[in-house]
């Protein structure tokens, strides 16, 4: 059953982009927007975070920033292939790095040089209205779980039927791991509290603001939690339309 804030087109199937122009354009978007990337090695359970710091079409090369946590570098040194996944405005952009990666530097900072991929997966995954919290009191959240010694409190920035964006004060990169499922995401919504599991999809610390932004996808939502989220997002959408 569709909801009032679900787009009629729904989620689009993934596309494989193979032309050099398409590949370069999408990688360039990830670089210019400083979108976080999730790095995963097929034989490893741990995930790592990085960024695209250079995309050079003429040389056919790209550069990835140093992995976080940096112990993932030993897998690169071993010559292991890995998968790269990023999100830009609701679009999943992913590719495989199966060729030898050269560890080097870019403008004095450590990086990993790799050949441009011959194809990337382009997947428009966001099929739900994403509502931003613009007016009114901030909504507090707390993220907790078995992988955290102590819960981390923050604020809710936006929400859709499938996920949300959070803000934490300070740098919490050393406490959270992209790709990890946290069992307790507690939100204090206007009509009651909500707790659900959520998977951390990206993490980005902005040193000028001294805040960390996080994107999460709800994990195995139960019926009541789903209805609470839909109710809240619909309310935000209605308020936004009235303001417009």
JSON list of C-alpha atoms in Angstrom, two decimals:
[
{"chain": "A", "resi": 1, "resn": "UNK", "atom": "CA", "xyz": [0.00, 0.00, 0.00]},
{"chain": "A", "resi": 2, "resn": "UNK", "atom": "CA", "xyz": [1.40, 3.41, -0.93]},
{"chain": "A", "resi": 3, "resn": "UNK", "atom": "CA", "xyz": [1.59, 6.24, 1.57]},
{"chain": "A", "resi": 4, "resn": "UNK", "atom": "CA", "xyz": [0.86, 9.93, 0.96]},
{"chain": "A", "resi": 5, "resn": "UNK", "atom": "CA", "xyz": [4.56, 10.78, 0.89]},
{"chain": "A", "resi": 6, "resn": "UNK", "atom": "CA", "xyz": [5.74, 7.94, -1.35]},
{"chain": "A", "resi": 7, "resn": "UNK", "atom": "CA", "xyz": [6.59, 8.92, -4.90]},
{"chain": "A", "resi": 8, "resn": "UNK", "atom": "CA", "xyz": [4.39, 7.27, -7.48]},
{"chain": "A", "resi": 9, "resn": "UNK", "atom": "CA", "xyz": [7.37, 6.11, -9.50]},
{"chain": "A", "resi": 10, "resn": "UNK", "atom": "CA", "xyz": [8.73, 4.09, -6.60]},
{"chain": "A", "resi": 11, "resn": "UNK", "atom": "CA", "xyz": [12.27, 2.80, -6.38]},
{"chain": "A", "resi": 12, "resn": "UNK", "atom": "CA", "xyz": [14.06, 2.54, -9.70]},
{"chain": "A", "resi": 13, "resn": "UNK", "atom": "CA", "xyz": [16.00, -0.60, -10.68]},
{"chain": "A", "resi": 14, "resn": "UNK", "atom": "CA", "xyz": [19.80, -0.27, -10.65]},
{"chain": "A", "resi": 15, "resn": "UNK", "atom": "CA", "xyz": [21.57, 0.71, -13.86]},
{"chain": "A", "resi": 16, "resn": "UNK", "atom": "CA", "xyz": [25.08, -0.18, -14.98]},
{"chain": "A", "resi": 17, "resn": "UNK", "atom": "CA", "xyz": [26.85, 2.83, -16.45]},
{"chain": "A", "resi": 18, "resn": "UNK", "atom": "CA", "xyz": [29.66, 1.87, -18.82]},
{"chain": "A", "resi": 19, "resn": "UNK", "atom": "CA", "xyz": [30.54, 4.92, -20.89]},
{"chain": "A", "resi": 20, "resn": "UNK", "atom": "CA", "xyz": [33.58, 6.91, -19.76]},
{"chain": "A", "resi": 21, "resn": "UNK", "atom": "CA", "xyz": [31.52, 10.12, -19.65]},
{"chain": "A", "resi": 22, "resn": "UNK", "atom": "CA", "xyz": [28.89, 8.63, -17.33]},
{"chain": "A", "resi": 23, "resn": "UNK", "atom": "CA", "xyz": [31.45, 7.01, -15.04]},
{"chain": "A", "resi": 24, "resn": "UNK", "atom": "CA", "xyz": [33.48, 10.20, -14.74]},
{"chain": "A", "resi": 25, "resn": "UNK", "atom": "CA", "xyz": [30.43, 12.42, -14.16]},
{"chain": "A", "resi": 26, "resn": "UNK", "atom": "CA", "xyz": [29.12, 10.31, -11.27]},
{"chain": "A", "resi": 27, "resn": "UNK", "atom": "CA", "xyz": [32.49, 9.91, -9.60]},
{"chain": "A", "resi": 28, "resn": "UNK", "atom": "CA", "xyz": [33.03, 13.64, -9.96]},
{"chain": "A", "resi": 29, "resn": "UNK", "atom": "CA", "xyz": [29.76, 14.28, -8.11]},
{"chain": "A", "resi": 30, "resn": "UNK", "atom": "CA", "xyz": [30.91, 12.13, -5.20]},
{"chain": "A", "resi": 31, "resn": "UNK", "atom": "CA", "xyz": [34.21, 14.01, -5.09]},
{"chain": "A", "resi": 32, "resn": "UNK", "atom": "CA", "xyz": [32.81, 17.53, -5.33]},
{"chain": "A", "resi": 33, "resn": "UNK", "atom": "CA", "xyz": [30.08, 16.86, -2.74]},
{"chain": "A", "resi": 34, "resn": "UNK", "atom": "CA", "xyz": [32.57, 15.21, -0.38]},
{"chain": "A", "resi": 35, "resn": "UNK", "atom": "CA", "xyz": [30.17, 12.29, 0.01]},
{"chain": "A", "resi": 36, "resn": "UNK", "atom": "CA", "xyz": [31.48, 9.58, 2.36]},
{"chain": "A", "resi": 37, "resn": "UNK", "atom": "CA", "xyz": [32.32, 6.21, 0.84]},
{"chain": "A", "resi": 38, "resn": "UNK", "atom": "CA", "xyz": [31.97, 2.77, 2.42]},
{"chain": "A", "resi": 39, "resn": "UNK", "atom": "CA", "xyz": [34.86, 0.42, 1.59]},
{"chain": "A", "resi": 40, "resn": "UNK", "atom": "CA", "xyz": [34.33, -3.30, 2.06]},
{"chain": "A", "resi": 41, "resn": "UNK", "atom": "CA", "xyz": [36.59, -6.26, 1.35]},
{"chain": "A", "resi": 42, "resn": "UNK", "atom": "CA", "xyz": [34.76, -9.43, 0.24]},
{"chain": "A", "resi": 43, "resn": "UNK", "atom": "CA", "xyz": [36.69, -11.66, 2.65]},
{"chain": "A", "resi": 44, "resn": "UNK", "atom": "CA", "xyz": [36.37, -9.27, 5.61]},
{"chain": "A", "resi": 45, "resn": "UNK", "atom": "CA", "xyz": [33.46, -8.42, 7.88]},
{"chain": "A", "resi": 46, "resn": "UNK", "atom": "CA", "xyz": [34.73, -4.96, 8.83]},
{"chain": "A", "resi": 47, "resn": "UNK", "atom": "CA", "xyz": [33.79, -1.86, 6.82]},
{"chain": "A", "resi": 48, "resn": "UNK", "atom": "CA", "xyz": [35.87, 1.26, 6.33]},
{"chain": "A", "resi": 49, "resn": "UNK", "atom": "CA", "xyz": [35.18, 4.86, 5.37]},
{"chain": "A", "resi": 50, "resn": "UNK", "atom": "CA", "xyz": [36.96, 6.97, 2.79]},
{"chain": "A", "resi": 51, "resn": "UNK", "atom": "CA", "xyz": [36.41, 9.85, 0.35]},
{"chain": "A", "resi": 52, "resn": "UNK", "atom": "CA", "xyz": [37.15, 10.47, -3.30]},
{"chain": "A", "resi": 53, "resn": "UNK", "atom": "CA", "xyz": [39.86, 13.15, -3.27]},
{"chain": "A", "resi": 54, "resn": "UNK", "atom": "CA", "xyz": [40.77, 13.12, -6.97]},
{"chain": "A", "resi": 55, "resn": "UNK", "atom": "CA", "xyz": [39.20, 11.98, -10.24]},
{"chain": "A", "resi": 56, "resn": "UNK", "atom": "CA", "xyz": [41.51, 12.43, -13.23]},
{"chain": "A", "resi": 57, "resn": "UNK", "atom": "CA", "xyz": [39.86, 11.49, -16.51]},
{"chain": "A", "resi": 58, "resn": "UNK", "atom": "CA", "xyz": [42.93, 12.27, -18.65]},
{"chain": "A", "resi": 59, "resn": "UNK", "atom": "CA", "xyz": [45.17, 9.92, -16.66]},
{"chain": "A", "resi": 60, "resn": "UNK", "atom": "CA", "xyz": [42.39, 7.41, -16.02]},
{"chain": "A", "resi": 61, "resn": "UNK", "atom": "CA", "xyz": [43.01, 7.52, -12.28]},
{"chain": "A", "resi": 62, "resn": "UNK", "atom": "CA", "xyz": [41.17, 8.22, -9.06]},
{"chain": "A", "resi": 63, "resn": "UNK", "atom": "CA", "xyz": [42.48, 8.75, -5.54]},
{"chain": "A", "resi": 64, "resn": "UNK", "atom": "CA", "xyz": [40.82, 7.58, -2.34]},
{"chain": "A", "resi": 65, "resn": "UNK", "atom": "CA", "xyz": [41.50, 9.22, 1.00]},
{"chain": "A", "resi": 66, "resn": "UNK", "atom": "CA", "xyz": [43.14, 7.25, 3.81]},
{"chain": "A", "resi": 67, "resn": "UNK", "atom": "CA", "xyz": [40.82, 4.59, 5.23]},
{"chain": "A", "resi": 68, "resn": "UNK", "atom": "CA", "xyz": [39.09, 5.04, 8.58]},
{"chain": "A", "resi": 69, "resn": "UNK", "atom": "CA", "xyz": [39.99, 3.10, 10.65]},
{"chain": "A", "resi": 70, "resn": "UNK", "atom": "CA", "xyz": [43.42, 3.08, 9.04]},
{"chain": "A", "resi": 71, "resn": "UNK", "atom": "CA", "xyz": [44.20, -0.56, 9.84]},
{"chain": "A", "resi": 72, "resn": "UNK", "atom": "CA", "xyz": [42.33, -1.35, 6.62]},
{"chain": "A", "resi": 73, "resn": "UNK", "atom": "CA", "xyz": [45.40, -0.21, 4.72]},
{"chain": "A", "resi": 74, "resn": "UNK", "atom": "CA", "xyz": [47.07, -3.56, 5.31]},
{"chain": "A", "resi": 75, "resn": "UNK", "atom": "CA", "xyz": [44.39, -5.24, 3.16]},
{"chain": "A", "resi": 76, "resn": "UNK", "atom": "CA", "xyz": [45.23, -2.84, 0.34]},
{"chain": "A", "resi": 77, "resn": "UNK", "atom": "CA", "xyz": [48.92, -3.57, 0.82]},
{"chain": "A", "resi": 78, "resn": "UNK", "atom": "CA", "xyz": [48.09, -7.28, 0.51]},
{"chain": "A", "resi": 79, "resn": "UNK", "atom": "CA", "xyz": [46.56, -6.57, -2.89]},
{"chain": "A", "resi": 80, "resn": "UNK", "atom": "CA", "xyz": [43.01, -7.51, -1.86]},
{"chain": "A", "resi": 81, "resn": "UNK", "atom": "CA", "xyz": [40.18, -6.29, -4.10]},
{"chain": "A", "resi": 82, "resn": "UNK", "atom": "CA", "xyz": [37.42, -4.24, -2.52]},
{"chain": "A", "resi": 83, "resn": "UNK", "atom": "CA", "xyz": [34.01, -2.70, -3.14]},
{"chain": "A", "resi": 84, "resn": "UNK", "atom": "CA", "xyz": [33.25, 1.01, -2.98]},
{"chain": "A", "resi": 85, "resn": "UNK", "atom": "CA", "xyz": [29.78, 2.40, -2.21]},
{"chain": "A", "resi": 86, "resn": "UNK", "atom": "CA", "xyz": [28.66, 6.01, -1.94]},
{"chain": "A", "resi": 87, "resn": "UNK", "atom": "CA", "xyz": [25.37, 7.91, -1.83]},
{"chain": "A", "resi": 88, "resn": "UNK", "atom": "CA", "xyz": [24.68, 11.20, -3.58]},
{"chain": "A", "resi": 89, "resn": "UNK", "atom": "CA", "xyz": [21.25, 12.80, -3.09]},
{"chain": "A", "resi": 90, "resn": "UNK", "atom": "CA", "xyz": [19.57, 9.44, -2.59]},
{"chain": "A", "resi": 91, "resn": "UNK", "atom": "CA", "xyz": [21.42, 7.69, -5.43]},
{"chain": "A", "resi": 92, "resn": "UNK", "atom": "CA", "xyz": [23.68, 4.74, -4.66]},
{"chain": "A", "resi": 93, "resn": "UNK", "atom": "CA", "xyz": [26.87, 4.82, -6.72]},
{"chain": "A", "resi": 94, "resn": "UNK", "atom": "CA", "xyz": [29.04, 1.71, -6.40]},
{"chain": "A", "resi": 95, "resn": "UNK", "atom": "CA", "xyz": [31.93, -0.02, -8.13]},
{"chain": "A", "resi": 96, "resn": "UNK", "atom": "CA", "xyz": [34.55, -2.70, -7.66]},
{"chain": "A", "resi": 97, "resn": "UNK", "atom": "CA", "xyz": [38.29, -2.14, -7.41]},
{"chain": "A", "resi": 98, "resn": "UNK", "atom": "CA", "xyz": [39.93, -5.34, -8.57]},
{"chain": "A", "resi": 99, "resn": "UNK", "atom": "CA", "xyz": [43.19, -3.93, -9.92]},
{"chain": "A", "resi": 100, "resn": "UNK", "atom": "CA", "xyz": [46.39, -3.16, -8.03]},
{"chain": "A", "resi": 101, "resn": "UNK", "atom": "CA", "xyz": [46.14, -0.02, -5.88]},
{"chain": "A", "resi": 102, "resn": "UNK", "atom": "CA", "xyz": [49.15, 2.24, -5.43]},
{"chain": "A", "resi": 103, "resn": "UNK", "atom": "CA", "xyz": [49.66, 3.84, -2.02]},
{"chain": "A", "resi": 104, "resn": "UNK", "atom": "CA", "xyz": [50.87, 7.41, -2.47]},
{"chain": "A", "resi": 105, "resn": "UNK", "atom": "CA", "xyz": [50.19, 11.04, -1.66]},
{"chain": "A", "resi": 106, "resn": "UNK", "atom": "CA", "xyz": [48.07, 13.92, -2.93]},
{"chain": "A", "resi": 107, "resn": "UNK", "atom": "CA", "xyz": [48.99, 17.44, -1.82]},
{"chain": "A", "resi": 108, "resn": "UNK", "atom": "CA", "xyz": [51.04, 16.01, 1.03]},
{"chain": "A", "resi": 109, "resn": "UNK", "atom": "CA", "xyz": [48.28, 13.71, 2.34]},
{"chain": "A", "resi": 110, "resn": "UNK", "atom": "CA", "xyz": [48.27, 9.92, 2.15]},
{"chain": "A", "resi": 111, "resn": "UNK", "atom": "CA", "xyz": [45.96, 8.41, -0.47]},
{"chain": "A", "resi": 112, "resn": "UNK", "atom": "CA", "xyz": [45.36, 5.34, -2.62]},
{"chain": "A", "resi": 113, "resn": "UNK", "atom": "CA", "xyz": [45.62, 5.61, -6.41]},
{"chain": "A", "resi": 114, "resn": "UNK", "atom": "CA", "xyz": [43.52, 3.31, -8.55]},
{"chain": "A", "resi": 115, "resn": "UNK", "atom": "CA", "xyz": [42.42, 3.05, -12.17]},
{"chain": "A", "resi": 116, "resn": "UNK", "atom": "CA", "xyz": [39.02, 4.54, -12.97]},
{"chain": "A", "resi": 117, "resn": "UNK", "atom": "CA", "xyz": [36.38, 1.79, -12.96]},
{"chain": "A", "resi": 118, "resn": "UNK", "atom": "CA", "xyz": [35.09, 0.67, -16.34]},
{"chain": "A", "resi": 119, "resn": "UNK", "atom": "CA", "xyz": [31.54, 0.62, -14.96]},
{"chain": "A", "resi": 120, "resn": "UNK", "atom": "CA", "xyz": [29.57, 1.85, -11.96]},
{"chain": "A", "resi": 121, "resn": "UNK", "atom": "CA", "xyz": [26.22, 0.83, -10.52]},
{"chain": "A", "resi": 122, "resn": "UNK", "atom": "CA", "xyz": [23.74, 3.70, -10.41]},
{"chain": "A", "resi": 123, "resn": "UNK", "atom": "CA", "xyz": [20.70, 3.01, -8.22]},
{"chain": "A", "resi": 124, "resn": "UNK", "atom": "CA", "xyz": [18.01, 5.53, -7.33]},
{"chain": "A", "resi": 125, "resn": "UNK", "atom": "CA", "xyz": [17.03, 4.01, -4.00]},
{"chain": "A", "resi": 126, "resn": "UNK", "atom": "CA", "xyz": [15.14, 6.78, -2.28]},
{"chain": "A", "resi": 127, "resn": "UNK", "atom": "CA", "xyz": [11.48, 6.08, -2.90]},
{"chain": "A", "resi": 128, "resn": "UNK", "atom": "CA", "xyz": [10.10, 8.07, 0.00]},
{"chain": "A", "resi": 129, "resn": "UNK", "atom": "CA", "xyz": [9.64, 11.72, 0.74]},
{"chain": "A", "resi": 130, "resn": "UNK", "atom": "CA", "xyz": [12.48, 13.01, 2.95]},
{"chain": "A", "resi": 131, "resn": "UNK", "atom": "CA", "xyz": [11.25, 15.66, 5.35]},
{"chain": "A", "resi": 132, "resn": "UNK", "atom": "CA", "xyz": [13.60, 18.21, 6.88]},
{"chain": "A", "resi": 133, "resn": "UNK", "atom": "CA", "xyz": [13.11, 19.69, 10.33]},
{"chain": "A", "resi": 134, "resn": "UNK", "atom": "CA", "xyz": [13.24, 23.44, 9.77]},
{"chain": "A", "resi": 135, "resn": "UNK", "atom": "CA", "xyz": [11.14, 25.07, 12.47]},
{"chain": "A", "resi": 136, "resn": "UNK", "atom": "CA", "xyz": [10.21, 24.29, 16.03]},
{"chain": "A", "resi": 137, "resn": "UNK", "atom": "CA", "xyz": [12.18, 22.62, 18.83]},
{"chain": "A", "resi": 138, "resn": "UNK", "atom": "CA", "xyz": [14.92, 20.16, 17.91]},
{"chain": "A", "resi": 139, "resn": "UNK", "atom": "CA", "xyz": [14.20, 16.46, 18.27]},
{"chain": "A", "resi": 140, "resn": "UNK", "atom": "CA", "xyz": [16.67, 14.63, 20.45]},
{"chain": "A", "resi": 141, "resn": "UNK", "atom": "CA", "xyz": [17.95, 11.15, 19.67]},
{"chain": "A", "resi": 142, "resn": "UNK", "atom": "CA", "xyz": [20.23, 8.61, 21.31]},
{"chain": "A", "resi": 143, "resn": "UNK", "atom": "CA", "xyz": [22.10, 5.89, 19.46]},
{"chain": "A", "resi": 144, "resn": "UNK", "atom": "CA", "xyz": [23.07, 2.83, 21.48]},
{"chain": "A", "resi": 145, "resn": "UNK", "atom": "CA", "xyz": [23.78, -0.85, 21.08]},
{"chain": "A", "resi": 146, "resn": "UNK", "atom": "CA", "xyz": [26.10, -3.73, 21.86]},
{"chain": "A", "resi": 147, "resn": "UNK", "atom": "CA", "xyz": [28.92, -2.11, 19.85]},
{"chain": "A", "resi": 148, "resn": "UNK", "atom": "CA", "xyz": [28.82, 1.06, 21.95]},
{"chain": "A", "resi": 149, "resn": "UNK", "atom": "CA", "xyz": [30.06, 1.28, 25.53]},
{"chain": "A", "resi": 150, "resn": "UNK", "atom": "CA", "xyz": [27.85, 4.32, 26.05]},
{"chain": "A", "resi": 151, "resn": "UNK", "atom": "CA", "xyz": [24.99, 5.79, 24.04]},
{"chain": "A", "resi": 152, "resn": "UNK", "atom": "CA", "xyz": [25.60, 8.89, 21.91]},
{"chain": "A", "resi": 153, "resn": "UNK", "atom": "CA", "xyz": [23.06, 11.72, 22.03]},
{"chain": "A", "resi": 154, "resn": "UNK", "atom": "CA", "xyz": [22.33, 14.00, 19.08]},
{"chain": "A", "resi": 155, "resn": "UNK", "atom": "CA", "xyz": [19.64, 15.72, 17.05]},
{"chain": "A", "resi": 156, "resn": "UNK", "atom": "CA", "xyz": [17.41, 14.61, 14.19]},
{"chain": "A", "resi": 157, "resn": "UNK", "atom": "CA", "xyz": [17.86, 16.62, 10.96]},
{"chain": "A", "resi": 158, "resn": "UNK", "atom": "CA", "xyz": [15.55, 14.86, 8.53]},
{"chain": "A", "resi": 159, "resn": "UNK", "atom": "CA", "xyz": [13.57, 11.66, 8.13]},
{"chain": "A", "resi": 160, "resn": "UNK", "atom": "CA", "xyz": [11.96, 9.50, 5.48]},
{"chain": "A", "resi": 161, "resn": "UNK", "atom": "CA", "xyz": [10.06, 6.23, 5.67]},
{"chain": "A", "resi": 162, "resn": "UNK", "atom": "CA", "xyz": [13.36, 4.36, 5.26]},
{"chain": "A", "resi": 163, "resn": "UNK", "atom": "CA", "xyz": [15.98, 6.34, 7.16]},
{"chain": "A", "resi": 164, "resn": "UNK", "atom": "CA", "xyz": [17.14, 9.58, 8.75]},
{"chain": "A", "resi": 165, "resn": "UNK", "atom": "CA", "xyz": [20.00, 12.03, 9.07]},
{"chain": "A", "resi": 166, "resn": "UNK", "atom": "CA", "xyz": [21.47, 12.89, 12.47]},
{"chain": "A", "resi": 167, "resn": "UNK", "atom": "CA", "xyz": [23.85, 15.46, 13.92]},
{"chain": "A", "resi": 168, "resn": "UNK", "atom": "CA", "xyz": [26.22, 14.81, 16.82]},
{"chain": "A", "resi": 169, "resn": "UNK", "atom": "CA", "xyz": [28.25, 17.46, 18.61]},
{"chain": "A", "resi": 170, "resn": "UNK", "atom": "CA", "xyz": [32.00, 16.91, 18.25]},
{"chain": "A", "resi": 171, "resn": "UNK", "atom": "CA", "xyz": [33.90, 14.16, 16.45]},
{"chain": "A", "resi": 172, "resn": "UNK", "atom": "CA", "xyz": [32.41, 10.70, 17.06]},
{"chain": "A", "resi": 173, "resn": "UNK", "atom": "CA", "xyz": [34.13, 8.94, 14.15]},
{"chain": "A", "resi": 174, "resn": "UNK", "atom": "CA", "xyz": [36.18, 6.82, 16.54]},
{"chain": "A", "resi": 175, "resn": "UNK", "atom": "CA", "xyz": [33.02, 5.51, 18.21]},
{"chain": "A", "resi": 176, "resn": "UNK", "atom": "CA", "xyz": [30.85, 4.67, 15.20]},
{"chain": "A", "resi": 177, "resn": "UNK", "atom": "CA", "xyz": [31.45, 2.35, 12.25]},
{"chain": "A", "resi": 178, "resn": "UNK", "atom": "CA", "xyz": [29.71, 2.69, 8.84]},
{"chain": "A", "resi": 179, "resn": "UNK", "atom": "CA", "xyz": [27.94, -0.55, 7.92]},
{"chain": "A", "resi": 180, "resn": "UNK", "atom": "CA", "xyz": [27.30, -1.44, 11.57]},
{"chain": "A", "resi": 181, "resn": "UNK", "atom": "CA", "xyz": [23.76, -2.10, 12.81]},
{"chain": "A", "resi": 182, "resn": "UNK", "atom": "CA", "xyz": [22.96, -0.42, 16.13]},
{"chain": "A", "resi": 183, "resn": "UNK", "atom": "CA", "xyz": [20.08, -2.03, 18.02]},
{"chain": "A", "resi": 184, "resn": "UNK", "atom": "CA", "xyz": [18.69, 1.11, 19.66]},
{"chain": "A", "resi": 185, "resn": "UNK", "atom": "CA", "xyz": [18.02, 4.35, 17.85]},
{"chain": "A", "resi": 186, "resn": "UNK", "atom": "CA", "xyz": [15.74, 6.22, 20.25]},
{"chain": "A", "resi": 187, "resn": "UNK", "atom": "CA", "xyz": [13.86, 9.28, 18.96]},
{"chain": "A", "resi": 188, "resn": "UNK", "atom": "CA", "xyz": [11.68, 11.63, 20.99]},
{"chain": "A", "resi": 189, "resn": "UNK", "atom": "CA", "xyz": [8.91, 12.38, 18.48]},
{"chain": "A", "resi": 190, "resn": "UNK", "atom": "CA", "xyz": [6.18, 14.95, 19.29]},
{"chain": "A", "resi": 191, "resn": "UNK", "atom": "CA", "xyz": [3.62, 12.22, 19.94]},
{"chain": "A", "resi": 192, "resn": "UNK", "atom": "CA", "xyz": [5.83, 9.79, 21.82]},
{"chain": "A", "resi": 193, "resn": "UNK", "atom": "CA", "xyz": [9.17, 8.02, 21.92]},
{"chain": "A", "resi": 194, "resn": "UNK", "atom": "CA", "xyz": [10.28, 5.56, 19.25]},
{"chain": "A", "resi": 195, "resn": "UNK", "atom": "CA", "xyz": [13.07, 2.99, 19.40]},
{"chain": "A", "resi": 196, "resn": "UNK", "atom": "CA", "xyz": [14.23, 0.91, 16.46]},
{"chain": "A", "resi": 197, "resn": "UNK", "atom": "CA", "xyz": [17.39, -0.68, 15.08]},
{"chain": "A", "resi": 198, "resn": "UNK", "atom": "CA", "xyz": [19.28, 1.21, 12.38]},
{"chain": "A", "resi": 199, "resn": "UNK", "atom": "CA", "xyz": [22.24, 0.63, 10.07]},
{"chain": "A", "resi": 200, "resn": "UNK", "atom": "CA", "xyz": [24.84, 3.40, 9.85]},
{"chain": "A", "resi": 201, "resn": "UNK", "atom": "CA", "xyz": [25.30, 4.21, 6.16]},
{"chain": "A", "resi": 202, "resn": "UNK", "atom": "CA", "xyz": [27.69, 7.15, 6.30]},
{"chain": "A", "resi": 203, "resn": "UNK", "atom": "CA", "xyz": [29.56, 9.34, 8.77]},
{"chain": "A", "resi": 204, "resn": "UNK", "atom": "CA", "xyz": [31.11, 12.77, 8.14]},
{"chain": "A", "resi": 205, "resn": "UNK", "atom": "CA", "xyz": [32.89, 15.04, 10.62]},
{"chain": "A", "resi": 206, "resn": "UNK", "atom": "CA", "xyz": [32.98, 18.76, 9.77]},
{"chain": "A", "resi": 207, "resn": "UNK", "atom": "CA", "xyz": [35.88, 20.27, 11.70]},
{"chain": "A", "resi": 208, "resn": "UNK", "atom": "CA", "xyz": [34.83, 23.88, 11.05]},
{"chain": "A", "resi": 209, "resn": "UNK", "atom": "CA", "xyz": [31.50, 23.21, 12.76]},
{"chain": "A", "resi": 210, "resn": "UNK", "atom": "CA", "xyz": [32.84, 20.61, 15.19]},
{"chain": "A", "resi": 211, "resn": "UNK", "atom": "CA", "xyz": [29.86, 18.37, 14.42]},
{"chain": "A", "resi": 212, "resn": "UNK", "atom": "CA", "xyz": [29.46, 14.92, 12.94]},
{"chain": "A", "resi": 213, "resn": "UNK", "atom": "CA", "xyz": [26.68, 14.14, 10.44]},
{"chain": "A", "resi": 214, "resn": "UNK", "atom": "CA", "xyz": [25.39, 10.58, 10.14]},
{"chain": "A", "resi": 215, "resn": "UNK", "atom": "CA", "xyz": [23.00, 8.88, 7.76]},
{"chain": "A", "resi": 216, "resn": "UNK", "atom": "CA", "xyz": [21.12, 5.81, 8.96]},
{"chain": "A", "resi": 217, "resn": "UNK", "atom": "CA", "xyz": [18.74, 3.32, 7.38]},
{"chain": "A", "resi": 218, "resn": "UNK", "atom": "CA", "xyz": [16.05, 1.82, 9.58]},
{"chain": "A", "resi": 219, "resn": "UNK", "atom": "CA", "xyz": [16.65, -1.90, 10.12]},
{"chain": "A", "resi": 220, "resn": "UNK", "atom": "CA", "xyz": [13.82, -4.43, 10.30]},
{"chain": "A", "resi": 221, "resn": "UNK", "atom": "CA", "xyz": [11.11, -1.97, 11.25]},
{"chain": "A", "resi": 222, "resn": "UNK", "atom": "CA", "xyz": [8.17, -3.39, 13.17]},
{"chain": "A", "resi": 223, "resn": "UNK", "atom": "CA", "xyz": [4.64, -2.40, 12.28]},
{"chain": "A", "resi": 224, "resn": "UNK", "atom": "CA", "xyz": [4.07, 0.09, 15.10]},
{"chain": "A", "resi": 225, "resn": "UNK", "atom": "CA", "xyz": [7.40, 1.82, 14.53]},
{"chain": "A", "resi": 226, "resn": "UNK", "atom": "CA", "xyz": [6.71, 2.02, 10.79]},
{"chain": "A", "resi": 227, "resn": "UNK", "atom": "CA", "xyz": [3.34, 3.68, 11.40]},
{"chain": "A", "resi": 228, "resn": "UNK", "atom": "CA", "xyz": [4.86, 6.18, 13.84]},
{"chain": "A", "resi": 229, "resn": "UNK", "atom": "CA", "xyz": [7.51, 7.15, 11.30]},
{"chain": "A", "resi": 230, "resn": "UNK", "atom": "CA", "xyz": [4.99, 7.48, 8.48]},
{"chain": "A", "resi": 231, "resn": "UNK", "atom": "CA", "xyz": [2.77, 9.63, 10.67]},
{"chain": "A", "resi": 232, "resn": "UNK", "atom": "CA", "xyz": [5.66, 11.92, 11.61]},
{"chain": "A", "resi": 233, "resn": "UNK", "atom": "CA", "xyz": [6.98, 12.28, 8.04]},
{"chain": "A", "resi": 234, "resn": "UNK", "atom": "CA", "xyz": [3.47, 13.01, 6.74]},
{"chain": "A", "resi": 235, "resn": "UNK", "atom": "CA", "xyz": [3.07, 15.69, 9.41]},
{"chain": "A", "resi": 236, "resn": "UNK", "atom": "CA", "xyz": [6.38, 17.29, 8.39]},
{"chain": "A", "resi": 237, "resn": "UNK", "atom": "CA", "xyz": [5.40, 17.18, 4.72]},
{"chain": "A", "resi": 238, "resn": "UNK", "atom": "CA", "xyz": [2.06, 18.85, 5.47]},
{"chain": "A", "resi": 239, "resn": "UNK", "atom": "CA", "xyz": [3.76, 21.57, 7.52]},
{"chain": "A", "resi": 240, "resn": "UNK", "atom": "CA", "xyz": [6.28, 22.20, 4.75]},
{"chain": "A", "resi": 241, "resn": "UNK", "atom": "CA", "xyz": [3.53, 22.61, 2.16]},
{"chain": "A", "resi": 242, "resn": "UNK", "atom": "CA", "xyz": [1.67, 25.05, 4.38]},
{"chain": "A", "resi": 243, "resn": "UNK", "atom": "CA", "xyz": [4.82, 27.16, 4.79]},
{"chain": "A", "resi": 244, "resn": "UNK", "atom": "CA", "xyz": [5.46, 27.11, 1.04]}
]
